[in-house]
Amino acid sequence: MNERVYGVDLGGTTVKIGAFDGAGTLVRKWEIPTRSENGGALILEDIAAAVKADAVENEAVIGGIGMGVPGVITPDGDLLPCVNLNGWGGAVGKELSQRCGCPVKMLNDANAATLGELWRGGGMGVKSMVFVTLGTGVGGGIVVDGKLLAGSHGVGGELGHMKIYETGEDVCGCGKRGCLEKYASATALATHAKRALAQTDAPSALRNVVDVTAKDVFDAAKTGDALAVELCEKYADALGRGLAIVACVCDPEAFVLGGGVTKAGDYLLNKVKEAYQRYAFATTAEADLVLAKLGNDAGMYGGAHEIFAELGRADLL
Amino acid sequence: MNERVYGVDLGGTTVKIGAFDGAGTLVRKWEIPTRSENGGALILEDIAAAVKADAVENEAVIGGIGMGVPGVITPDGDLLPCVNLNGWGGAVGKELSQRCGCPVKMLNDANAATLGELWRGGGMGVKSMVFVTLGTGVGGGIVVDGKLLAGSHGVGGELGHMKIYETGEDVCGCGKRGCLEKYASATALATHAKRALAQTDAPSALRNVVDVTAKDVFDAAKTGDALAVELCEKYADALGRGLAIVACVCDPEAFVLGGGVTKAGDYLLNKVKEAYQRYAFATTAEADLVLAKLGNDAGMYGGAHEIFAELGRADLL
């Protein structure tokens, strides 16, 4: 009987599940809704049912489950109550293990995505990398010598809150100013665009767009729209500055950029590379900057990586 | 016959040597001059002679030597030519091993000092720490889960070159502006003091000092000299800002501050703690800030730590 290992990425609205065969290949992926009502009472039941049904259908044994969750895992393996899941938490890994009769490993979702990109994404082949997610906020995950740098308070890789500027127009969610997140998130780029449109008379195609987004700004910049180009340059400059600072601390082989903003592709990447070179110290300038490759699948790959590691499958990692 | 292990800290002018007994206790320390002439041709001969003489005198076997050097060690264990030692370098670890008939481990001197402080200094008992040296420049070393974070280009912990400000009056040795080193080194504090004295009419006891040093500034600040206090506040603010950024990356349990500036003691430490709290993100604010304890002995302790580790003496580490 063959064996399947499952990588699960639990989000606020959907659960992404990937089934991996014994060779570490993703053989099926699908989604189920996250039923977070009633403190998430149905979450584990739903996940267990989905995994078991897949195993039965494919006449497979469930070898293990690795699951990324939007919260903090304690050193004991428990999950602190998740804000995005109505306080769901506790010994959920153990419970899932009992429900499915297999080993379960839990990890933070940002860390899961980081391991996924390390294993099968933009970071394949490197030993140390920094994964930066550029979306609603700016998050990150750091790998040193193949291992996650979780941090002594579970806050390792919280790159969005590095204060890269002395001050700034926008107060960050953390209560401070100058945080990278206020310059390098999709939200920040949209905010800066709206401000520039309101405060200047500069002509721009963006003036015809209702509720400008980061995507609108990059799209306009690619057509040569001067205001949009300037906004993208500032965006990339802030991010390049931030990455150069990170490199002085942990000196990675590669930076892997993920999150919604990276849909802007090579246009973004090239501008960030230029900015990084402006600020990078000495040989840290040799670090590769690459785009993430797994998109929304990174978390399930990371979950699978974690459980394969737990199962001693170093041959796959 | 008893065994001694030697921790060696090779500097540009002196070699500091520590003899450790089998229980990991420093039983003797002494210095010899560094003869760096002729490309350092005599360096190993001198060190070998000093170590052998100590062993003979104490009827001890040389168990091993761990040596911190002011340069970059390649993954093969060779030393790239040291700028401060007239280009001395190469397979010096192997040669010392042959001369003394014992295992030899080499490591970068900043990393040696970091391991020393982790093992027997300000970082005793922690698993992850950031060591920051505040001297002529600003250096650092990072420990994650008990291991040095060397970095993929050997530049991990080069904290002096984090760009904490957007610009700055002084160009750093790295060619850029805004580097932490231009605000948090002893040199920087002296420079800022001289500039303030030249550019303002503020009354200050520092006006009576020829060639003001960082020590002069701290001494004056402790007596309440307003200009000196302001300079120290700015110094601490820059350092606190820098440490808060580092914490977003690697989230250490503790920061250990060493180097000449820390002779200012608790006065400095308290100001840096205040500044750190102003900038620290979330739970990284819980990190301890402590002064280094080993002073100039940190490197020899770190060398001993490294060779005890090589010898499998986990019981001591």
mmCIF file of C-alpha atoms in Angstrom, chain A:
data_model
loop_
_atom_site.group_PDB
_atom_site.id
_atom_site.type_symbol
_atom_site.label_atom_id
_atom_site.label_comp_id
_atom_site.label_asym_id
_atom_site.label_seq_id
_atom_site.Cartn_x
_atom_site.Cartn_y
_atom_site.Cartn_z
ATOM 1 C CA MET A 1 0.000 0.000 0.000
ATOM 2 C CA ASN A 2 1.455 3.326 -0.931
ATOM 3 C CA GLU A 3 1.919 6.198 1.478
ATOM 4 C CA ARG A 4 0.931 9.830 1.162
ATOM 5 C CA VAL A 5 2.116 12.774 3.174
ATOM 6 C CA TYR A 6 -0.012 15.880 3.414
ATOM 7 C CA GLY A 7 1.032 19.523 3.450
ATOM 8 C CA VAL A 8 -1.730 21.750 4.789
ATOM 9 C CA ASP A 9 -1.915 25.526 4.700
ATOM 10 C CA LEU A 10 -4.640 26.747 7.008
ATOM 11 C CA GLY A 11 -5.805 30.247 6.160
ATOM 12 C CA GLY A 12 -8.607 32.444 7.391
ATOM 13 C CA THR A 13 -10.969 31.545 4.539
ATOM 14 C CA THR A 14 -9.607 28.388 2.899
ATOM 15 C CA VAL A 15 -7.529 25.366 3.783
ATOM 16 C CA LYS A 16 -5.105 24.413 1.027
ATOM 17 C CA ILE A 17 -4.150 20.755 1.041
ATOM 18 C CA GLY A 18 -1.425 19.058 -0.944
ATOM 19 C CA ALA A 19 -0.906 15.305 -1.168
ATOM 20 C CA PHE A 20 2.699 14.231 -1.695
ATOM 21 C CA ASP A 21 3.838 10.760 -2.676
ATOM 22 C CA GLY A 22 6.746 8.907 -1.118
ATOM 23 C CA ALA A 23 9.124 10.553 -3.579
ATOM 24 C CA GLY A 24 8.118 13.992 -2.318
ATOM 25 C CA THR A 25 6.153 14.877 -5.433
ATOM 26 C CA LEU A 26 2.941 16.850 -5.141
ATOM 27 C CA VAL A 27 0.368 14.528 -6.686
ATOM 28 C CA ARG A 28 -2.848 16.374 -5.859
ATOM 29 C CA LYS A 29 -3.851 19.713 -4.427
ATOM 30 C CA TRP A 30 -7.228 21.046 -3.478
ATOM 31 C CA GLU A 31 -8.976 23.470 -1.154
ATOM 32 C CA ILE A 32 -11.737 23.300 1.397
ATOM 33 C CA PRO A 33 -13.388 26.229 3.193
ATOM 34 C CA THR A 34 -12.096 27.181 6.632
ATOM 35 C CA ARG A 35 -15.078 26.993 8.954
ATOM 36 C CA SER A 36 -13.829 29.327 11.650
ATOM 37 C CA GLU A 37 -17.203 29.841 13.356
ATOM 38 C CA ASN A 38 -17.658 28.630 16.958
ATOM 39 C CA GLY A 39 -14.025 29.202 17.775
ATOM 40 C CA GLY A 40 -13.027 26.983 14.870
ATOM 41 C CA ALA A 41 -14.642 23.874 16.385
ATOM 42 C CA LEU A 42 -14.988 22.217 12.961
ATOM 43 C CA ILE A 43 -11.564 22.995 11.529
ATOM 44 C CA LEU A 44 -9.820 19.776 12.517
ATOM 45 C CA GLU A 45 -12.814 17.612 11.651
ATOM 46 C CA ASP A 46 -12.877 19.113 8.161
ATOM 47 C CA ILE A 47 -9.157 18.716 7.596
ATOM 48 C CA ALA A 48 -9.128 15.151 8.920
ATOM 49 C CA ALA A 49 -12.091 14.225 6.734
ATOM 50 C CA ALA A 50 -10.466 15.710 3.634
ATOM 51 C CA VAL A 51 -7.165 13.945 4.220
ATOM 52 C CA LYS A 52 -8.754 10.598 5.068
ATOM 53 C CA ALA A 53 -11.011 10.730 2.024
ATOM 54 C CA ASP A 54 -8.004 11.339 -0.216
ATOM 55 C CA ALA A 55 -6.123 8.457 1.382
ATOM 56 C CA VAL A 56 -9.048 6.055 1.028
ATOM 57 C CA GLU A 57 -9.689 7.083 -2.553
ATOM 58 C CA ASN A 58 -6.070 6.460 -3.451
ATOM 59 C CA GLU A 59 -5.623 3.361 -1.300
ATOM 60 C CA ALA A 60 -2.871 5.146 0.599
ATOM 61 C CA VAL A 61 -1.646 5.182 4.180
ATOM 62 C CA ILE A 62 -1.450 8.629 5.741
ATOM 63 C CA GLY A 63 2.266 8.970 6.456
ATOM 64 C CA GLY A 64 2.022 12.310 8.225
ATOM 65 C CA ILE A 65 0.658 15.831 8.078
ATOM 66 C CA GLY A 66 2.600 19.098 8.195
ATOM 67 C CA MET A 67 0.401 22.117 8.729
ATOM 68 C CA GLY A 68 1.079 25.832 8.525
ATOM 69 C CA VAL A 69 -1.196 27.925 10.732
ATOM 70 C CA PRO A 70 -1.678 31.682 11.079
ATOM 71 C CA GLY A 71 -0.372 31.897 14.626
ATOM 72 C CA VAL A 72 2.379 31.211 17.104
ATOM 73 C CA ILE A 73 3.411 27.663 17.990
ATOM 74 C CA THR A 74 4.764 27.286 21.519
ATOM 75 C CA PRO A 75 7.888 25.220 22.205
ATOM 76 C CA ASP A 76 5.500 22.464 23.425
ATOM 77 C CA GLY A 77 3.868 22.369 20.003
ATOM 78 C CA ASP A 78 0.626 24.025 21.076
ATOM 79 C CA LEU A 79 -0.957 26.820 19.111
ATOM 80 C CA LEU A 80 -1.658 30.137 20.793
ATOM 81 C CA PRO A 81 -5.209 31.396 20.060
ATOM 82 C CA CYS A 82 -5.350 32.637 16.454
ATOM 83 C CA VAL A 83 -6.788 36.111 16.020
ATOM 84 C CA ASN A 84 -7.842 35.329 12.434
ATOM 85 C CA LEU A 85 -9.609 32.123 13.460
ATOM 86 C CA ASN A 86 -11.813 33.354 16.286
ATOM 87 C CA GLY A 87 -9.339 32.307 18.937
ATOM 88 C CA TRP A 88 -8.878 28.751 17.656
ATOM 89 C CA GLY A 89 -5.805 27.149 19.174
ATOM 90 C CA GLY A 90 -4.498 24.775 21.823
ATOM 91 C CA ALA A 91 -3.211 21.224 21.372
ATOM 92 C CA VAL A 92 -4.585 21.060 17.838
ATOM 93 C CA GLY A 93 -1.598 19.212 16.439
ATOM 94 C CA LYS A 94 -2.058 16.357 18.895
ATOM 95 C CA GLU A 95 -5.757 16.217 18.177
ATOM 96 C CA LEU A 96 -5.222 16.067 14.422
ATOM 97 C CA SER A 97 -2.654 13.344 15.003
ATOM 98 C CA GLN A 98 -5.228 11.292 16.920
ATOM 99 C CA ARG A 99 -7.937 11.900 14.343
ATOM 100 C CA CYS A 100 -5.735 10.770 11.469
ATOM 101 C CA GLY A 101 -3.539 8.221 13.233
ATOM 102 C CA CYS A 102 -0.305 9.745 11.973
ATOM 103 C CA PRO A 103 2.438 12.155 13.050
ATOM 104 C CA VAL A 104 1.520 15.841 12.740
ATOM 105 C CA LYS A 105 3.882 18.801 12.740
ATOM 106 C CA MET A 106 2.622 22.362 13.041
ATOM 107 C CA LEU A 107 4.445 25.511 12.096
ATOM 108 C CA ASN A 108 3.726 29.157 11.588
ATOM 109 C CA ASP A 109 2.349 29.919 8.125
ATOM 110 C CA ALA A 110 5.075 32.418 7.218
ATOM 111 C CA ASN A 111 7.683 29.876 8.240
ATOM 112 C CA ALA A 112 5.873 27.206 6.230
ATOM 113 C CA ALA A 113 5.945 29.374 3.112
ATOM 114 C CA THR A 114 9.637 30.055 3.728
ATOM 115 C CA LEU A 115 10.469 26.353 3.952
ATOM 116 C CA GLY A 116 8.343 25.683 0.882
ATOM 117 C CA GLU A 117 10.277 28.209 -1.177
ATOM 118 C CA LEU A 118 13.540 26.837 0.201
ATOM 119 C CA TRP A 119 12.606 23.272 -0.678
ATOM 120 C CA ARG A 120 10.963 23.567 -4.068
ATOM 121 C CA GLY A 121 10.765 27.265 -4.907
ATOM 122 C CA GLY A 122 12.985 30.281 -5.436
ATOM 123 C CA GLY A 123 15.433 29.127 -2.786
ATOM 124 C CA MET A 124 16.071 25.634 -4.141
ATOM 125 C CA GLY A 125 19.694 24.692 -3.694
ATOM 126 C CA VAL A 126 20.637 27.374 -1.180
ATOM 127 C CA LYS A 127 21.425 26.851 2.493
ATOM 128 C CA SER A 128 20.617 30.306 3.792
ATOM 129 C CA MET A 129 17.925 32.590 2.498
ATOM 130 C CA VAL A 130 15.571 35.358 3.431
ATOM 131 C CA PHE A 131 12.009 35.072 2.205
ATOM 132 C CA VAL A 132 10.166 38.374 2.058
ATOM 133 C CA THR A 133 6.427 38.560 1.440
ATOM 134 C CA LEU A 134 5.185 41.767 -0.103
ATOM 135 C CA GLY A 135 1.450 41.851 0.302
ATOM 136 C CA THR A 136 -1.025 43.607 2.566
ATOM 137 C CA GLY A 137 1.903 43.806 4.948
ATOM 138 C CA VAL A 138 5.558 42.854 4.736
ATOM 139 C CA GLY A 139 6.511 39.558 6.345
ATOM 140 C CA GLY A 140 9.480 37.329 6.216
ATOM 141 C CA GLY A 141 11.180 34.135 7.135
ATOM 142 C CA ILE A 142 14.860 33.444 7.541
ATOM 143 C CA VAL A 143 16.749 30.241 6.919
ATOM 144 C CA VAL A 144 20.284 29.761 8.219
ATOM 145 C CA ASP A 145 22.166 26.582 7.320
ATOM 146 C CA GLY A 146 18.949 24.981 6.181
ATOM 147 C CA LYS A 147 17.068 25.748 9.391
ATOM 148 C CA LEU A 148 14.401 28.284 10.178
ATOM 149 C CA LEU A 149 15.484 31.120 12.405
ATOM 150 C CA ALA A 150 12.358 31.232 14.537
ATOM 151 C CA GLY A 151 13.683 33.741 17.043
ATOM 152 C CA SER A 152 13.670 33.564 20.814
ATOM 153 C CA HIS A 153 10.239 35.208 21.018
ATOM 154 C CA GLY A 154 8.966 33.700 17.761
ATOM 155 C CA VAL A 155 9.494 37.003 15.997
ATOM 156 C CA GLY A 156 12.506 36.139 13.817
ATOM 157 C CA GLY A 157 12.129 37.532 10.316
ATOM 158 C CA GLU A 158 9.533 40.184 11.178
ATOM 159 C CA LEU A 159 11.123 42.352 8.540
ATOM 160 C CA GLY A 160 8.127 44.610 8.051
ATOM 161 C CA HIS A 161 8.847 46.331 11.322
ATOM 162 C CA MET A 162 12.453 47.243 10.751
ATOM 163 C CA LYS A 163 12.634 51.004 11.008
ATOM 164 C CA ILE A 164 14.359 51.860 7.756
ATOM 165 C CA TYR A 165 13.548 55.564 7.920
ATOM 166 C CA GLU A 166 13.828 57.996 10.795
ATOM 167 C CA THR A 167 10.244 59.042 10.499
ATOM 168 C CA GLY A 168 7.374 58.779 8.026
ATOM 169 C CA GLU A 169 3.955 60.118 7.163
ATOM 170 C CA ASP A 170 2.139 56.932 8.083
ATOM 171 C CA VAL A 171 1.941 55.341 11.505
ATOM 172 C CA CYS A 172 2.454 51.591 11.289
ATOM 173 C CA GLY A 173 0.127 49.072 12.903
ATOM 174 C CA CYS A 174 2.920 48.552 15.458
ATOM 175 C CA GLY A 175 2.465 52.154 16.587
ATOM 176 C CA LYS A 176 5.726 53.432 15.136
ATOM 177 C CA ARG A 177 6.862 55.254 12.047
ATOM 178 C CA GLY A 178 9.422 54.448 9.402
ATOM 179 C CA CYS A 179 8.701 50.691 9.303
ATOM 180 C CA LEU A 180 9.578 48.884 6.075
ATOM 181 C CA GLU A 181 5.950 47.744 5.866
ATOM 182 C CA LYS A 182 4.825 51.350 5.371
ATOM 183 C CA TYR A 183 6.993 51.545 2.235
ATOM 184 C CA ALA A 184 7.238 48.075 0.760
ATOM 185 C CA SER A 185 3.768 46.554 1.170
ATOM 186 C CA ALA A 186 1.119 46.624 -1.548
ATOM 187 C CA THR A 187 -0.964 48.746 0.804
ATOM 188 C CA ALA A 188 1.841 51.271 1.206
ATOM 189 C CA LEU A 189 2.377 51.635 -2.522
ATOM 190 C CA ALA A 190 -1.351 52.272 -3.036
ATOM 191 C CA THR A 191 -1.367 54.804 -0.191
ATOM 192 C CA HIS A 192 1.644 56.622 -1.577
ATOM 193 C CA ALA A 193 0.090 56.689 -5.043
ATOM 194 C CA LYS A 194 -3.162 58.160 -3.780
ATOM 195 C CA ARG A 195 -1.254 60.750 -1.787
ATOM 196 C CA ALA A 196 0.867 61.745 -4.777
ATOM 197 C CA LEU A 197 -2.235 62.069 -6.928
ATOM 198 C CA ALA A 198 -3.957 64.221 -4.305
ATOM 199 C CA GLN A 199 -0.993 66.412 -3.475
ATOM 200 C CA THR A 200 0.447 67.091 -6.914
ATOM 201 C CA ASP A 201 -0.816 68.026 -10.350
ATOM 202 C CA ALA A 202 1.476 65.563 -12.075
ATOM 203 C CA PRO A 203 -0.260 64.051 -15.097
ATOM 204 C CA SER A 204 -0.741 60.316 -14.769
ATOM 205 C CA ALA A 205 -2.910 57.568 -16.167
ATOM 206 C CA LEU A 206 -3.537 56.667 -12.528
ATOM 207 C CA ARG A 207 -5.885 59.648 -12.313
ATOM 208 C CA ASN A 208 -8.398 57.636 -14.340
ATOM 209 C CA VAL A 209 -8.325 54.726 -11.898
ATOM 210 C CA VAL A 210 -10.813 54.453 -9.050
ATOM 211 C CA ASP A 211 -9.184 53.264 -5.792
ATOM 212 C CA VAL A 212 -5.634 52.784 -7.091
ATOM 213 C CA THR A 213 -3.890 49.533 -6.133
ATOM 214 C CA ALA A 214 -0.244 48.481 -6.178
ATOM 215 C CA LYS A 215 -0.962 46.508 -9.339
ATOM 216 C CA ASP A 216 -2.336 49.649 -11.031
ATOM 217 C CA VAL A 217 0.842 51.516 -10.165
ATOM 218 C CA PHE A 218 3.142 48.827 -11.549
ATOM 219 C CA ASP A 219 1.001 48.422 -14.664
ATOM 220 C CA ALA A 220 1.154 52.168 -15.317
ATOM 221 C CA ALA A 221 4.907 52.263 -14.619
ATOM 222 C CA LYS A 222 5.497 49.547 -17.193
ATOM 223 C CA THR A 223 3.863 51.770 -19.827
ATOM 224 C CA GLY A 224 6.222 54.607 -18.861
ATOM 225 C CA ASP A 225 3.806 56.712 -16.802
ATOM 226 C CA ALA A 226 6.245 59.105 -15.098
ATOM 227 C CA LEU A 227 4.457 59.431 -11.767
ATOM 228 C CA ALA A 228 3.989 55.663 -11.530
ATOM 229 C CA VAL A 229 7.642 55.068 -12.389
ATOM 230 C CA GLU A 230 8.668 57.448 -9.635
ATOM 231 C CA LEU A 231 6.427 55.678 -7.123
ATOM 232 C CA CYS A 232 7.864 52.299 -8.115
ATOM 233 C CA GLU A 233 11.414 53.639 -7.827
ATOM 234 C CA LYS A 234 10.701 54.846 -4.300
ATOM 235 C CA TYR A 235 9.082 51.547 -3.458
ATOM 236 C CA ALA A 236 12.079 49.591 -4.735
ATOM 237 C CA ASP A 237 14.519 51.941 -3.043
ATOM 238 C CA ALA A 238 12.917 51.370 0.342
ATOM 239 C CA LEU A 239 12.859 47.621 -0.159
ATOM 240 C CA GLY A 240 16.453 47.514 -1.415
ATOM 241 C CA ARG A 241 17.531 49.548 1.589
ATOM 242 C CA GLY A 242 15.722 47.172 3.913
ATOM 243 C CA LEU A 243 17.212 44.064 2.339
ATOM 244 C CA ALA A 244 20.706 45.565 2.541
ATOM 245 C CA ILE A 245 20.183 46.038 6.273
ATOM 246 C CA VAL A 246 19.005 42.448 6.654
ATOM 247 C CA ALA A 247 22.112 41.276 4.824
ATOM 248 C CA CYS A 248 24.359 43.025 7.373
ATOM 249 C CA VAL A 249 22.714 40.895 10.041
ATOM 250 C CA CYS A 250 22.378 37.433 8.501
ATOM 251 C CA ASP A 251 24.263 37.582 5.177
ATOM 252 C CA PRO A 252 22.077 35.179 3.165
ATOM 253 C CA GLU A 253 22.899 33.477 -0.109
ATOM 254 C CA ALA A 254 19.611 34.621 -1.572
ATOM 255 C CA PHE A 255 16.581 36.797 -1.024
ATOM 256 C CA VAL A 256 13.353 35.311 -2.318
ATOM 257 C CA LEU A 257 10.569 37.817 -2.911
ATOM 258 C CA GLY A 258 6.990 36.638 -2.698
ATOM 259 C CA GLY A 259 3.501 37.994 -2.097
ATOM 260 C CA GLY A 260 1.042 39.785 -4.336
ATOM 261 C CA VAL A 261 3.345 42.649 -5.297
ATOM 262 C CA THR A 262 5.698 40.225 -7.040
ATOM 263 C CA LYS A 263 3.115 39.710 -9.767
ATOM 264 C CA ALA A 264 4.850 42.794 -11.182
ATOM 265 C CA GLY A 265 7.590 40.317 -12.092
ATOM 266 C CA ASP A 266 10.963 41.244 -13.513
ATOM 267 C CA TYR A 267 10.092 44.935 -13.681
ATOM 268 C CA LEU A 268 9.894 44.945 -9.883
ATOM 269 C CA LEU A 269 12.780 42.544 -9.403
ATOM 270 C CA ASN A 270 15.190 44.578 -11.518
ATOM 271 C CA LYS A 271 14.381 47.791 -9.705
ATOM 272 C CA VAL A 272 14.833 46.115 -6.324
ATOM 273 C CA LYS A 273 18.143 44.614 -7.466
ATOM 274 C CA GLU A 274 19.397 48.062 -8.482
ATOM 275 C CA ALA A 275 18.373 49.531 -5.152
ATOM 276 C CA TYR A 276 19.919 46.629 -3.246
ATOM 277 C CA GLN A 277 23.219 47.232 -5.009
ATOM 278 C CA ARG A 278 23.101 50.889 -3.972
ATOM 279 C CA TYR A 279 22.954 49.970 -0.301
ATOM 280 C CA ALA A 280 24.516 46.525 0.096
ATOM 281 C CA PHE A 281 27.660 46.217 2.205
ATOM 282 C CA ALA A 282 30.737 44.542 0.714
ATOM 283 C CA THR A 283 30.238 40.924 -0.351
ATOM 284 C CA THR A 284 26.601 40.871 0.757
ATOM 285 C CA ALA A 285 26.047 42.530 -2.637
ATOM 286 C CA GLU A 286 26.646 39.088 -4.166
ATOM 287 C CA ALA A 287 23.418 37.709 -2.701
ATOM 288 C CA ASP A 288 20.898 36.607 -5.315
ATOM 289 C CA LEU A 289 17.531 38.317 -5.488
ATOM 290 C CA VAL A 290 14.916 36.062 -7.029
ATOM 291 C CA LEU A 291 11.159 35.831 -7.254
ATOM 292 C CA ALA A 292 9.287 33.197 -5.314
ATOM 293 C CA LYS A 293 8.044 30.337 -7.465
ATOM 294 C CA LEU A 294 5.316 28.544 -5.564
ATOM 295 C CA GLY A 295 2.759 31.326 -5.132
ATOM 296 C CA ASN A 296 -0.075 30.186 -2.895
ATOM 297 C CA ASP A 297 1.289 26.648 -2.809
ATOM 298 C CA ALA A 298 4.364 27.624 -0.778
ATOM 299 C CA GLY A 299 2.656 26.908 2.549
ATOM 300 C CA MET A 300 1.594 23.385 1.658
ATOM 301 C CA TYR A 301 5.069 22.615 0.325
ATOM 302 C CA GLY A 302 6.496 23.936 3.579
ATOM 303 C CA GLY A 303 4.129 21.785 5.615
ATOM 304 C CA ALA A 304 5.186 18.742 3.607
ATOM 305 C CA HIS A 305 8.871 19.664 4.069
ATOM 306 C CA GLU A 306 8.370 19.853 7.822
ATOM 307 C CA ILE A 307 6.687 16.484 8.102
ATOM 308 C CA PHE A 308 9.154 14.783 5.758
ATOM 309 C CA ALA A 309 11.893 16.139 8.034
ATOM 310 C CA GLU A 310 10.053 14.746 11.065
ATOM 311 C CA LEU A 311 9.788 11.380 9.337
ATOM 312 C CA GLY A 312 13.538 11.327 8.792
ATOM 313 C CA ARG A 313 13.308 11.638 5.016
ATOM 314 C CA ALA A 314 16.529 13.631 4.681
ATOM 315 C CA ASP A 315 16.861 12.112 1.197
ATOM 316 C CA LEU A 316 14.018 14.357 0.038
ATOM 317 C CA LEU A 317 15.111 17.564 1.719
#
